[in-house]
Amino acid sequence: MTEVYNVEINNKIMIKDTFDKPYREDDLKHNPEGFLLTTVASRHMLLHLHLCADAGVIVLNYKDNPTGILTQNEKLLKQFENQKWRLKIKICLK
């Protein structure tokens, strides 16, 4: 059995969410850990783009492939370790 639930926030597109691997994850659906990594990566991108704009640097292309390792201790507490951002950025100076 797969545990799936819907994430609905104020008239935005509904997202089907699921648990991570040890808890019957559905590989075709998002999970909270993926959302966390995506959130951190998107905040990093927005900060990077803001700093480039302030410095007069035009960003022509921005790609990222964030990764992280989710660990769990004996009390079942989880944390991300070794987050990495693999940026590929194409810029143009004004």
PDB file of C-alpha atoms in Angstrom:
ATOM      1  CA  MET A   1       0.000   0.000   0.000  1.00  0.00           C
ATOM      2  CA  THR A   2       1.270   3.464  -0.882  1.00  0.00           C
ATOM      3  CA  GLU A   3       0.569   6.377   1.418  1.00  0.00           C
ATOM      4  CA  VAL A   4      -0.419   9.416  -0.681  1.00  0.00           C
ATOM      5  CA  TYR A   5      -1.933  12.714   0.333  1.00  0.00           C
ATOM      6  CA  ASN A   6      -2.812  15.956  -1.436  1.00  0.00           C
ATOM      7  CA  VAL A   7      -1.133  19.302  -0.811  1.00  0.00           C
ATOM      8  CA  GLU A   8      -3.528  22.179  -1.500  1.00  0.00           C
ATOM      9  CA  ILE A   9      -2.690  25.814  -0.743  1.00  0.00           C
ATOM     10  CA  ASN A  10      -4.997  28.760  -1.490  1.00  0.00           C
ATOM     11  CA  ASN A  11      -6.222  28.081  -5.030  1.00  0.00           C
ATOM     12  CA  LYS A  12      -2.867  26.785  -6.273  1.00  0.00           C
ATOM     13  CA  ILE A  13      -2.350  23.590  -8.220  1.00  0.00           C
ATOM     14  CA  MET A  14      -2.854  20.520  -6.049  1.00  0.00           C
ATOM     15  CA  ILE A  15       0.225  18.313  -5.629  1.00  0.00           C
ATOM     16  CA  LYS A  16       0.024  14.626  -4.812  1.00  0.00           C
ATOM     17  CA  ASP A  17       2.608  13.934  -2.130  1.00  0.00           C
ATOM     18  CA  THR A  18       3.937  10.717  -0.650  1.00  0.00           C
ATOM     19  CA  PHE A  19       6.318   9.495   2.030  1.00  0.00           C
ATOM     20  CA  ASP A  20      10.007   8.738   1.547  1.00  0.00           C
ATOM     21  CA  LYS A  21      11.370   5.268   0.658  1.00  0.00           C
ATOM     22  CA  PRO A  22      11.240   3.505   4.038  1.00  0.00           C
ATOM     23  CA  TYR A  23       7.563   4.405   4.326  1.00  0.00           C
ATOM     24  CA  ARG A  24       6.142   3.014   1.048  1.00  0.00           C
ATOM     25  CA  GLU A  25       7.066   5.895  -1.245  1.00  0.00           C
ATOM     26  CA  ASP A  26       5.467   6.126  -4.671  1.00  0.00           C
ATOM     27  CA  ASP A  27       8.350   6.951  -7.046  1.00  0.00           C
ATOM     28  CA  LEU A  28       6.001   8.840  -9.377  1.00  0.00           C
ATOM     29  CA  LYS A  29       5.003  11.379  -6.740  1.00  0.00           C
ATOM     30  CA  HIS A  30       6.809  14.111  -4.825  1.00  0.00           C
ATOM     31  CA  ASN A  31       7.830  13.667  -1.198  1.00  0.00           C
ATOM     32  CA  PRO A  32       8.518  16.162   1.624  1.00  0.00           C
ATOM     33  CA  GLU A  33      12.274  15.606   1.467  1.00  0.00           C
ATOM     34  CA  GLY A  34      12.320  16.480  -2.231  1.00  0.00           C
ATOM     35  CA  PHE A  35      10.293  19.609  -1.504  1.00  0.00           C
ATOM     36  CA  LEU A  36      12.783  20.642   1.182  1.00  0.00           C
ATOM     37  CA  LEU A  37      15.776  20.259  -1.127  1.00  0.00           C
ATOM     38  CA  THR A  38      13.940  22.083  -3.931  1.00  0.00           C
ATOM     39  CA  THR A  39      12.984  24.917  -1.584  1.00  0.00           C
ATOM     40  CA  VAL A  40      16.567  25.456  -0.439  1.00  0.00           C
ATOM     41  CA  ALA A  41      17.855  25.277  -4.031  1.00  0.00           C
ATOM     42  CA  SER A  42      15.263  27.771  -5.295  1.00  0.00           C
ATOM     43  CA  ARG A  43      16.090  30.217  -2.503  1.00  0.00           C
ATOM     44  CA  HIS A  44      19.773  29.867  -3.421  1.00  0.00           C
ATOM     45  CA  MET A  45      18.926  30.607  -7.073  1.00  0.00           C
ATOM     46  CA  LEU A  46      16.875  33.697  -6.205  1.00  0.00           C
ATOM     47  CA  LEU A  47      19.665  35.080  -4.019  1.00  0.00           C
ATOM     48  CA  HIS A  48      22.242  34.379  -6.734  1.00  0.00           C
ATOM     49  CA  LEU A  49      20.114  36.104  -9.402  1.00  0.00           C
ATOM     50  CA  HIS A  50      19.519  39.074  -7.110  1.00  0.00           C
ATOM     51  CA  LEU A  51      23.245  39.511  -6.403  1.00  0.00           C
ATOM     52  CA  CYS A  52      24.045  39.246 -10.120  1.00  0.00           C
ATOM     53  CA  ALA A  53      21.419  41.882 -10.955  1.00  0.00           C
ATOM     54  CA  ASP A  54      22.820  44.234  -8.302  1.00  0.00           C
ATOM     55  CA  ALA A  55      26.326  43.776  -9.743  1.00  0.00           C
ATOM     56  CA  GLY A  56      25.197  44.413 -13.327  1.00  0.00           C
ATOM     57  CA  VAL A  57      25.729  40.810 -14.397  1.00  0.00           C
ATOM     58  CA  ILE A  58      23.147  39.436 -16.832  1.00  0.00           C
ATOM     59  CA  VAL A  59      22.328  35.775 -16.282  1.00  0.00           C
ATOM     60  CA  LEU A  60      21.538  34.143 -19.613  1.00  0.00           C
ATOM     61  CA  ASN A  61      21.032  30.626 -18.311  1.00  0.00           C
ATOM     62  CA  TYR A  62      20.896  29.060 -14.845  1.00  0.00           C
ATOM     63  CA  LYS A  63      20.765  25.319 -14.229  1.00  0.00           C
ATOM     64  CA  ASP A  64      21.141  23.501 -10.969  1.00  0.00           C
ATOM     65  CA  ASN A  65      21.155  19.855  -9.972  1.00  0.00           C
ATOM     66  CA  PRO A  66      20.945  19.910  -6.172  1.00  0.00           C
ATOM     67  CA  THR A  67      21.627  16.765  -4.190  1.00  0.00           C
ATOM     68  CA  GLY A  68      21.598  15.847  -0.536  1.00  0.00           C
ATOM     69  CA  ILE A  69      21.787  12.797   1.661  1.00  0.00           C
ATOM     70  CA  LEU A  70      18.904  12.209   4.045  1.00  0.00           C
ATOM     71  CA  THR A  71      20.037  10.453   7.210  1.00  0.00           C
ATOM     72  CA  GLN A  72      18.032   9.092  10.119  1.00  0.00           C
ATOM     73  CA  ASN A  73      19.295   8.451  13.628  1.00  0.00           C
ATOM     74  CA  GLU A  74      18.221   5.827  16.153  1.00  0.00           C
ATOM     75  CA  LYS A  75      15.423   8.140  17.401  1.00  0.00           C
ATOM     76  CA  LEU A  76      14.085   8.276  13.823  1.00  0.00           C
ATOM     77  CA  LEU A  77      15.017  11.960  13.501  1.00  0.00           C
ATOM     78  CA  LYS A  78      16.040  12.906   9.989  1.00  0.00           C
ATOM     79  CA  GLN A  79      18.382  15.523   8.606  1.00  0.00           C
ATOM     80  CA  PHE A  80      19.948  16.432   5.290  1.00  0.00           C
ATOM     81  CA  GLU A  81      23.705  16.148   5.027  1.00  0.00           C
ATOM     82  CA  ASN A  82      26.139  16.982   2.242  1.00  0.00           C
ATOM     83  CA  GLN A  83      23.848  19.278   0.288  1.00  0.00           C
ATOM     84  CA  LYS A  84      25.508  20.222  -2.969  1.00  0.00           C
ATOM     85  CA  TRP A  85      24.567  22.678  -5.654  1.00  0.00           C
ATOM     86  CA  ARG A  86      25.917  21.874  -9.101  1.00  0.00           C
ATOM     87  CA  LEU A  87      25.401  25.183 -10.840  1.00  0.00           C
ATOM     88  CA  LYS A  88      25.863  25.810 -14.530  1.00  0.00           C
ATOM     89  CA  ILE A  89      25.474  29.501 -15.188  1.00  0.00           C
ATOM     90  CA  LYS A  90      25.925  31.425 -18.412  1.00  0.00           C
ATOM     91  CA  ILE A  91      26.435  35.153 -17.826  1.00  0.00           C
ATOM     92  CA  CYS A  92      27.016  38.324 -19.803  1.00  0.00           C
ATOM     93  CA  LEU A  93      28.524  41.508 -18.401  1.00  0.00           C
ATOM     94  CA  LYS A  94      26.737  44.800 -19.207  1.00  0.00           C
TER      95      LYS A  94
END
